[in-house]
Coordinates of C-alpha atoms and ligand atoms in Angstrom, one line a residue:
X1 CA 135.2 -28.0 56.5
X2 CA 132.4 -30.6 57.0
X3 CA 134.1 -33.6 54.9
X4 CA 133.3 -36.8 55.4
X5 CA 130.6 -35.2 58.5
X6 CA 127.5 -37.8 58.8
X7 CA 124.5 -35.8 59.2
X8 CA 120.8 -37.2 59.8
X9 CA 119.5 -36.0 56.3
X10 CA 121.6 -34.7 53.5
X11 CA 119.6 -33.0 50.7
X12 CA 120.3 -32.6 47.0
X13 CA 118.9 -29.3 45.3
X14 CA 118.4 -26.0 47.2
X15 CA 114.9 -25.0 45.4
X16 CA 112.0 -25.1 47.1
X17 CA 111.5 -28.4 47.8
X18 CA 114.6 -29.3 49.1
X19 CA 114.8 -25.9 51.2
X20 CA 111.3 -27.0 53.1
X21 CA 112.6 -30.6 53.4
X22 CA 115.7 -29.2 55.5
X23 CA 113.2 -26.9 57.3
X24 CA 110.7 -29.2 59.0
X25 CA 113.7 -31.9 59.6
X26 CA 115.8 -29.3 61.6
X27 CA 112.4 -28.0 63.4
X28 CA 112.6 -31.6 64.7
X29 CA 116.2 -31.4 65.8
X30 CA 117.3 -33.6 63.1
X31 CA 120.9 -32.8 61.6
X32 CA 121.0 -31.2 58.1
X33 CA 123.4 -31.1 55.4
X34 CA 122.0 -29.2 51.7
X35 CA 124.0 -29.3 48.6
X36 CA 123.6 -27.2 45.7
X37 CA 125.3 -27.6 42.5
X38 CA 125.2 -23.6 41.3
X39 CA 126.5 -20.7 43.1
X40 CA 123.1 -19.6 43.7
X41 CA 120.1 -22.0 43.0
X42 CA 118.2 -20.3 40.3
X43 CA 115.9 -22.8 38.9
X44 CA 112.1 -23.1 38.6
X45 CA 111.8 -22.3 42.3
X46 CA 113.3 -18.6 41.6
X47 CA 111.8 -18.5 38.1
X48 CA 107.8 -18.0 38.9
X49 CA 105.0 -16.3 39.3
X50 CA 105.1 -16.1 42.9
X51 CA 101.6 -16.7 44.3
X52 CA 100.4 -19.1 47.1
X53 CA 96.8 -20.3 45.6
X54 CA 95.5 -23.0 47.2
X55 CA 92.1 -22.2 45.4
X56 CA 93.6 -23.8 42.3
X57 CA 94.5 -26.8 43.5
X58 CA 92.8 -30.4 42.9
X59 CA 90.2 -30.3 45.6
X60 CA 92.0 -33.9 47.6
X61 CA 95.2 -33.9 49.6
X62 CA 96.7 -30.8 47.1
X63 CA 94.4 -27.9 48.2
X64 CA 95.1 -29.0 51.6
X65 CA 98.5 -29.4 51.5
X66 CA 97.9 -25.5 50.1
X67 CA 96.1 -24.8 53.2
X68 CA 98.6 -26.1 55.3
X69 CA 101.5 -24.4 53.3
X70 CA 99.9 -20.9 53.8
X71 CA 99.8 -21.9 57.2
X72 CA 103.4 -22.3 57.4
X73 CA 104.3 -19.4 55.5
X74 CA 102.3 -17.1 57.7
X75 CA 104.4 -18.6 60.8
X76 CA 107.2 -18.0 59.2
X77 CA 107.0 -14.6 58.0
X78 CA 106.1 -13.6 61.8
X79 CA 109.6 -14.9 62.4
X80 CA 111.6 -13.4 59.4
X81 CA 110.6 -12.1 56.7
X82 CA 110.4 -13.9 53.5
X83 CA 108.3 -11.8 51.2
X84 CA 105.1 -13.5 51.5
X85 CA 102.1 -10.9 51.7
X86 CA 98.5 -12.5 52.1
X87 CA 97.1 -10.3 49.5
X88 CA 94.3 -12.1 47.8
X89 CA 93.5 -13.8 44.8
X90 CA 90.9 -12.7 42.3
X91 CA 89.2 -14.6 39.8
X92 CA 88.1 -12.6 36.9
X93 CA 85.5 -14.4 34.3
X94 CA 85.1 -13.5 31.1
X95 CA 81.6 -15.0 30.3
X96 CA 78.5 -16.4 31.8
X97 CA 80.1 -20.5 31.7
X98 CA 83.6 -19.4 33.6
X99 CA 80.7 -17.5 35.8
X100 CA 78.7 -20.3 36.6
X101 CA 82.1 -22.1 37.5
X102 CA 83.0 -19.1 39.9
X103 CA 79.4 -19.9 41.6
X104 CA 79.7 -23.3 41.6
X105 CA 83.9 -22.9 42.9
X106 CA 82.4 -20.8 45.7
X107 CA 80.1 -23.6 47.1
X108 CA 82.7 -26.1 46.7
X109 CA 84.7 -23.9 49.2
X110 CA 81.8 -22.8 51.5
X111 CA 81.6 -26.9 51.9
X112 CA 85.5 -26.9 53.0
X113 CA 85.4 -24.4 55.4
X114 CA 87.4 -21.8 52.6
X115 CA 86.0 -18.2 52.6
X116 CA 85.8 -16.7 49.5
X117 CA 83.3 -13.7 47.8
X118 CA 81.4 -13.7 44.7
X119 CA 81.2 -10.5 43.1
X120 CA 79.0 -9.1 40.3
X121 CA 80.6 -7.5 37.1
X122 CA 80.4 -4.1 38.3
X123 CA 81.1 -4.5 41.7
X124 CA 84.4 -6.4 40.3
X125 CA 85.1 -3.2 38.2
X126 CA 84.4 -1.1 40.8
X127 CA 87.0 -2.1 43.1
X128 CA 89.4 -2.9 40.1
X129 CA 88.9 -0.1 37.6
X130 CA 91.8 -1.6 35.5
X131 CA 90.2 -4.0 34.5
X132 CA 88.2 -3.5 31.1
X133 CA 84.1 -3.5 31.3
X134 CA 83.8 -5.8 28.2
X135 CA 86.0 -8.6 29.5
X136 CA 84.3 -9.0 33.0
X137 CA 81.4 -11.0 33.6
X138 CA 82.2 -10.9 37.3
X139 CA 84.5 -12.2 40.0
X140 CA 86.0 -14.4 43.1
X141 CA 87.9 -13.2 46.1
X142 CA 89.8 -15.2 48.2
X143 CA 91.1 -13.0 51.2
X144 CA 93.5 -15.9 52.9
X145 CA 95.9 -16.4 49.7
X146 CA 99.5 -14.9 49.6
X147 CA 102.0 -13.9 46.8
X148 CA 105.6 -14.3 47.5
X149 CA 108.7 -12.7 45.4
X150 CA 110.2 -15.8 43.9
X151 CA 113.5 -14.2 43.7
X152 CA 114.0 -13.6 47.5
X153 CA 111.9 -16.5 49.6
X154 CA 113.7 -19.8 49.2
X155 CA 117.2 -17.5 49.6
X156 CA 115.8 -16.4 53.0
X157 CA 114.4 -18.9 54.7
X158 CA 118.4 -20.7 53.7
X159 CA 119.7 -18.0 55.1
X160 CA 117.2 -17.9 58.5
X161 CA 118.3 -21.7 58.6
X162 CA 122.0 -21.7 58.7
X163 CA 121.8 -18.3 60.9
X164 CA 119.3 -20.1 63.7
X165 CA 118.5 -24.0 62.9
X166 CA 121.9 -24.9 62.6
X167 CA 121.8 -25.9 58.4
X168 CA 124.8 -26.6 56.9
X169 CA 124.7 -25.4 53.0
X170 CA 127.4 -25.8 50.2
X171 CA 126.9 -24.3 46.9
X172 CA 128.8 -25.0 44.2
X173 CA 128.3 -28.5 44.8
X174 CA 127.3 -31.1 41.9
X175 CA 126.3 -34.6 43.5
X176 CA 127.2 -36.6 40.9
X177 CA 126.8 -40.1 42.9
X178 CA 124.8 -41.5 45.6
X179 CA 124.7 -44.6 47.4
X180 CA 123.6 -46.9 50.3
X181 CA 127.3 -48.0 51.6
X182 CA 127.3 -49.5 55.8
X183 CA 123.9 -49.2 56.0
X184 CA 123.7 -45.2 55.2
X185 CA 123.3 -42.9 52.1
X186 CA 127.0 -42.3 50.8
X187 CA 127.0 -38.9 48.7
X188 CA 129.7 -37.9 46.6
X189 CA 130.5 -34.5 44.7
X190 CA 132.4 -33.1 41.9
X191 CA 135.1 -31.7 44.1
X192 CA 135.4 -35.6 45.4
X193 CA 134.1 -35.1 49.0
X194 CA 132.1 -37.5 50.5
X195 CA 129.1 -36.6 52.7
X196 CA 126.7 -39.4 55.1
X197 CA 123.4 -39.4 55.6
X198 CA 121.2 -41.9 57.6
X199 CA 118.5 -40.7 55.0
X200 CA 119.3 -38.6 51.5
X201 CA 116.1 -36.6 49.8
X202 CA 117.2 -36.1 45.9
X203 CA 115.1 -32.9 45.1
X204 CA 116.9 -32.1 42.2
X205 CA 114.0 -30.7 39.4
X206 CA 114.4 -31.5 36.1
X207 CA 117.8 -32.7 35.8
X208 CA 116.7 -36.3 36.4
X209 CA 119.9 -37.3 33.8
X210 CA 122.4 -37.5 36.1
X211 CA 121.5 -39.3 39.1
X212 CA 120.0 -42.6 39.4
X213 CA 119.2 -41.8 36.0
X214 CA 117.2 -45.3 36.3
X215 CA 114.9 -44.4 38.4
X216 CA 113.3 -41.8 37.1
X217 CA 110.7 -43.1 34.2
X218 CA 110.5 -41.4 31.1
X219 CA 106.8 -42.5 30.4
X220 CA 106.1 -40.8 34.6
X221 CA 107.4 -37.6 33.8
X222 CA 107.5 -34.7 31.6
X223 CA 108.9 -31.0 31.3
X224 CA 107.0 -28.1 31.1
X225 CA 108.7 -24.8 29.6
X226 CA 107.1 -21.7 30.6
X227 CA 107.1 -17.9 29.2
X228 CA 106.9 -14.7 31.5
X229 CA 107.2 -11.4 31.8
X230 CA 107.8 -8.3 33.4
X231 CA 106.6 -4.9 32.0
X232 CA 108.1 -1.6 33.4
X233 CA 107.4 -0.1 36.8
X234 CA 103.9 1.6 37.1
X235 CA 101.9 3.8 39.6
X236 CA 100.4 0.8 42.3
X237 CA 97.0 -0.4 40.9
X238 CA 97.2 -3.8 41.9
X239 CA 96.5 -5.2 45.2
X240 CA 96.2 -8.9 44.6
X241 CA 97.1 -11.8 42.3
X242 CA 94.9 -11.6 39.5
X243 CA 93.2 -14.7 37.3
X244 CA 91.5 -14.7 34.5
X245 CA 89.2 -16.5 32.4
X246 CA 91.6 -19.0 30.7
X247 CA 92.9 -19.6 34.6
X248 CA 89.7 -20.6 35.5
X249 CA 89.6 -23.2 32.4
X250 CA 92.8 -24.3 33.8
X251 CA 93.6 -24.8 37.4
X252 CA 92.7 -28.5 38.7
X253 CA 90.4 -26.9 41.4
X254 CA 87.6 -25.9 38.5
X255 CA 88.0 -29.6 37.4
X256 CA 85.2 -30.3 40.4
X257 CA 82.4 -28.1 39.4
X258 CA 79.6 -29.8 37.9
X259 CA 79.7 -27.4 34.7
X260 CA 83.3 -28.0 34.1
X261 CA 82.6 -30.5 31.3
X262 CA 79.8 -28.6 29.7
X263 CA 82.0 -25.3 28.8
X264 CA 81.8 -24.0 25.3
X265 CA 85.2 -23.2 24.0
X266 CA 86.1 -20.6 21.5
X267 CA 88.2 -21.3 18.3
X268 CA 90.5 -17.8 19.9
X269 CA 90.7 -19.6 23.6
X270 CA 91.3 -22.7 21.9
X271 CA 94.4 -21.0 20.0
X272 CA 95.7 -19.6 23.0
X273 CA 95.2 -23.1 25.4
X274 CA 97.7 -25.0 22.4
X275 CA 100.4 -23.0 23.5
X276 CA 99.0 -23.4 27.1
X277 CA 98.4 -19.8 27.7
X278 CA 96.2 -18.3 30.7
X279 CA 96.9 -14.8 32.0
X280 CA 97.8 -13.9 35.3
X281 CA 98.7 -10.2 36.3
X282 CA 100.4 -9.2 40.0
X283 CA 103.0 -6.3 40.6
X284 CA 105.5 -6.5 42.8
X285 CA 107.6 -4.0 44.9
X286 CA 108.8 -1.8 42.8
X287 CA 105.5 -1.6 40.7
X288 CA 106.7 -3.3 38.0
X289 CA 103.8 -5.7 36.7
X290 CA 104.7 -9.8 36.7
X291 CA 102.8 -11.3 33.8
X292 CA 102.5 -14.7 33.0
X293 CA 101.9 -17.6 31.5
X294 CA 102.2 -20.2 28.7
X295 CA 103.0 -23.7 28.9
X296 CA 104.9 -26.4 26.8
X297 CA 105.8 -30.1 27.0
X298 CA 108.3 -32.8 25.9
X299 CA 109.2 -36.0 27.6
X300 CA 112.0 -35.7 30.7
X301 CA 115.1 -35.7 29.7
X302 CA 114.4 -34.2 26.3
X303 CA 114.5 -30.7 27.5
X304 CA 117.1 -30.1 24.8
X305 CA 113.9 -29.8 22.1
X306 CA 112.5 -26.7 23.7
X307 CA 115.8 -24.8 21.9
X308 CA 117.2 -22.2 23.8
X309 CA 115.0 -19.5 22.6
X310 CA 112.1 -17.3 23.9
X311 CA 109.4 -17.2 21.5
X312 CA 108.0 -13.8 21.0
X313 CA 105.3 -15.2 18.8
X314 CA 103.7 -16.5 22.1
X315 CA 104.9 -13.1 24.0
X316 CA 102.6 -11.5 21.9
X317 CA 100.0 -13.5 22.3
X318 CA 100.1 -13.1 25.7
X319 CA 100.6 -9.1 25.7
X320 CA 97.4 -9.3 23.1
X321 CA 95.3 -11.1 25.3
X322 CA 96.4 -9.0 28.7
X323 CA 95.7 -5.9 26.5
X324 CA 91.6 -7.5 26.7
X325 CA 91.9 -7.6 30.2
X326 CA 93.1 -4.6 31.4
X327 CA 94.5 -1.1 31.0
X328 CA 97.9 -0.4 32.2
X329 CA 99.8 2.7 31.8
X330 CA 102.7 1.5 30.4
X331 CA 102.6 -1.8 28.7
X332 CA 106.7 -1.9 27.5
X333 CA 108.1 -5.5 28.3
X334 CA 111.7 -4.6 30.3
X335 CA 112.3 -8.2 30.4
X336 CA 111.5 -12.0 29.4
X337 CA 112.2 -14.9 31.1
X338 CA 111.6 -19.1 30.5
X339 CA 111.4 -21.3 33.4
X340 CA 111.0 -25.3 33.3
X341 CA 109.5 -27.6 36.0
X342 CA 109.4 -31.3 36.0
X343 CA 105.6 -32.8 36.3
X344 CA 104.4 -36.1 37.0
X345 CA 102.2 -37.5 34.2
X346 CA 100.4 -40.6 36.4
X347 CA 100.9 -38.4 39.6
X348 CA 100.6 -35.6 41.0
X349 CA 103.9 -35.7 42.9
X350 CA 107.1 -37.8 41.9
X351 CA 108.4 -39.9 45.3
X352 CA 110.6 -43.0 45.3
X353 CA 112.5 -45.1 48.1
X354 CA 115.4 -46.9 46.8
X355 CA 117.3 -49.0 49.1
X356 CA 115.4 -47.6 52.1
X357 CA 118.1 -44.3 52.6
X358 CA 117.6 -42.5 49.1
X359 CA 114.3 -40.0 49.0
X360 CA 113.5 -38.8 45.7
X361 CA 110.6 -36.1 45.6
X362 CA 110.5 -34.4 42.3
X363 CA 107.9 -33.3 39.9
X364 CA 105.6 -31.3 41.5
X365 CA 104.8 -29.1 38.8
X366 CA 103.2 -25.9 38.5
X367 CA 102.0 -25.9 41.9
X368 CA 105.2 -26.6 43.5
X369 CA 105.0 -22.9 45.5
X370 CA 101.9 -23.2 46.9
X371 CA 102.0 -26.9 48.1
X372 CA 105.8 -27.8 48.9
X373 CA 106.0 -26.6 52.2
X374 CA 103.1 -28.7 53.1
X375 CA 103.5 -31.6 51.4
X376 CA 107.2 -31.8 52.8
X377 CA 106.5 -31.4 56.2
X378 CA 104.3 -34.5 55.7
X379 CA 106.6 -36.3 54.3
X380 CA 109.7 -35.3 57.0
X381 CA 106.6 -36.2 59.3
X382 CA 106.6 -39.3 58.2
X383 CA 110.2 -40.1 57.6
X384 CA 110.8 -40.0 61.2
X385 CA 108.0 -41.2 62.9
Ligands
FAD401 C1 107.6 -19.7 35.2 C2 107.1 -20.5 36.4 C3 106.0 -20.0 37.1 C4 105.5 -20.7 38.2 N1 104.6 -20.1 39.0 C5 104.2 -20.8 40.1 C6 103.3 -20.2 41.0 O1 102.9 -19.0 40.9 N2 102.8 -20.9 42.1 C7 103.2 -22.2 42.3 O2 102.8 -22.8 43.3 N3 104.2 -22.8 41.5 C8 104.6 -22.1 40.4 N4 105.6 -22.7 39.6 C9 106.1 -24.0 39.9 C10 107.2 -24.0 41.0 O3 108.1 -23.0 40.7 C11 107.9 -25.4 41.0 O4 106.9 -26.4 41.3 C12 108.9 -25.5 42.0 O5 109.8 -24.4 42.0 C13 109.8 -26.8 41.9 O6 110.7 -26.9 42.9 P1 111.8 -27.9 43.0 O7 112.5 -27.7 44.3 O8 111.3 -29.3 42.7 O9 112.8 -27.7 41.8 P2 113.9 -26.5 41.5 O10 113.5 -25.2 41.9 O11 114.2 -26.7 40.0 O12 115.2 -26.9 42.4 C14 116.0 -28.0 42.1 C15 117.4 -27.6 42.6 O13 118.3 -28.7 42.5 C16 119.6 -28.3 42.1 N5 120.3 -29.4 41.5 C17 120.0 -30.2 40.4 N6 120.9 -31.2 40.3 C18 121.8 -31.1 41.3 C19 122.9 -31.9 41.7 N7 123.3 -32.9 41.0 N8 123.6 -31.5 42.8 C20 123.2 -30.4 43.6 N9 122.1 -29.7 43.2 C21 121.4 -30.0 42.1 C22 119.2 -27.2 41.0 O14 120.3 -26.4 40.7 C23 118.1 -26.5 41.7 O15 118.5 -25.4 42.5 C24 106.1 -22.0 38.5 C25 107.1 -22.5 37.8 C26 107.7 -21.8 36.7 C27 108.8 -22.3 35.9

């Protein structure tokens, strides 16, 4: 229907990243054309955990870009809703060294205008009386933060865009070329159309083989493959996305704290941090309870060496170290899913210009639901200013 059709932007990859770009282009009256190559996108974007933590983010330009994407989430949400909740975000330690990082974290956001709570080990039990007595050594709240369901969000706001901004989406479209011809980005698909853009974005994630192929640098870039989980619907016992001790270890924002480089760790934390495993706990809707993660790498394009298979050696792991944590009624997995996310190895976002029409913006990595939205309203900012 909209063959050969120049548009203002034309965007590659319906996940988040290329969903956000179309969204702050056609707030600005720009034309939009999306292309995605499955019938639904169902990549990393509708794979995750689902929470909006700007609290683990680098403490530059990423927890700000956070900030902002809550922001625009909240906005959003008032307009349509896209499943994002501000909830909260606890941080559970599990000794006195990830406590002293809590204590130090909560400065670190008093000084950037963040608020967040410091609570003792009982108080911390008391309002969560899941959680186990032996494991907490206290906790963090941060009120502002937001979980989102992962497998409804992106789909929405597509769908809130081609009913009132005017996008105009084709699934089932591969790019397999693109091009500056006259001037302007030439895109062309499987199916042999031809779309125009004055500008293209290429968000594609981590299929980086099959456009531009040359552009992407295997030493820049790698692929994470992460495990999750979700066990059977329970009664409602948690509120908010919950943290723990090996998150704390993990997440960039921690990296800031003055004891970050003095922490003791264990030969059993050290065991489960090989296989990249910290434990995060949230329930969604229908009380089932979302429990994630672990974390493994190869090189881009050599995704193929993951195999295809789940490993339920790390599954266990995980279950064994949630069962330390906290006491759920009914612990039986109902299912198991992998997701994969491309990541920048010298940055912390992937962006390239080539011949002054073709955007790529790829590997944002782990934190690509909490700081897309921001970050790509900069960057749309920028484009046309
Ligand atoms: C298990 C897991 C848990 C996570 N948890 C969180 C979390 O709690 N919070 C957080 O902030 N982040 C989280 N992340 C990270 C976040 O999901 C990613 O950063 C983000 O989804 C990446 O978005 P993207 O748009 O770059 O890629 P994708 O979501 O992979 O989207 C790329 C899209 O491009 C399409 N495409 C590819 N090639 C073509 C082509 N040639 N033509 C047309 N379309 C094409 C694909 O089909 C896909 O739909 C998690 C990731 C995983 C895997």
């Amino acid at each position: 229907m909209y063959k050969n059709r120049k548009y203002d932007l034309v965007i590659v990859g319906g996940g988040i990243i290329g969903t956000y770009c179309a969204y702050h282009a056609l707030r600005k009256g720009k034309s939009v054309l999306l292309l995605e190559k499955d019938a639904q996108p169902y990549e990393a974007s509708f794979r995750n955990f689902g929470q909006a933590v700007p609290s683990g983010q680098a403490l530059d330009s990423w927890f700000d870009y956070g900030r902002k994407s809550l922001k625009i989430y909240k906005d959003l949400q008032e307009e349509v809703d896209i499943s994002v909740v501000k909830n909260g975000s606890w941080y559970v330690a599990s000794d006195d060294q990830e406590m002293t990082l809590l204590e130090e974290m909560m400065q670190l956001f008093k000084d950037r205008d963040y608020t967040s709570r410091l609570y003792t080990a009982s108080e911390t039990v008391e309002i969560n009386p899941h959680f186990k007595k032996e494991y907490v050594k206290g906790g963090l709240f941060i009120p502002e933060e937001a979980s989102l369901n992962p497998l409804v969000m992106v789909h929405r706001v597509r769908e809130f865009m081609i009913k009132n901004l005017g996008l105009h989406y084709h699934n089932l479209c591969p790019v397999i070329a693109v091009e500056k011809k006259r001037g302007i980005a030439m895109i062309t698909t499987s199916k042999k159309q031809t779309f125009w853009g004055d500008q293209v974005i290429l968000a594609n994630g981590r299929d980086t083989q099959f456009l531009l192929p040359e552009h992407y640098p295997t030493a820049e870039l790698k692929i994470s493959k992460l495990q999750m989980m979700r066990l059977a619907p329970q009664k409602k016992i948690l509120k908010s996305n919950i943290l723990t001790g090996l998150t704390i270890r993990r997440y960039d924002s921690f990296k800031s704290c003055p004891s970050f480089s003095k922490i003791y760790t264990s030969s059993e934390q050290k065991q489960l941090q090989a296989k990249g495993i910290h434990i995060l706990f949230k329930q969604a809707d229908d009380g089932s309870i979302i429990l994630g993660d672990s974390h493994e790498y190869v090189p881009a394009g050599e995704q193929a060496n993951f195999g295809f298979e789940v490993s339920s050696e790390i599954n266990e792991m995980m279950l064994s170290e949630a069962k330390r944590i906290t006491s759920l009624e009914n612990w039986t997995v109902d299912s198991t899913w992998a997701g994969f996310y491309l990541q920048g190895t010298q940055s912390e976002v992937f962006t390239k210009v080539v011949d002054d029409v073709i955007h790529i913006i790829n590997g944002i990595g782990g934190k690509g639901m909490t700081t897309s939205p921001g970050f790509t309203a900069e960057y749309i900012q920028k484009l046309y200013s």
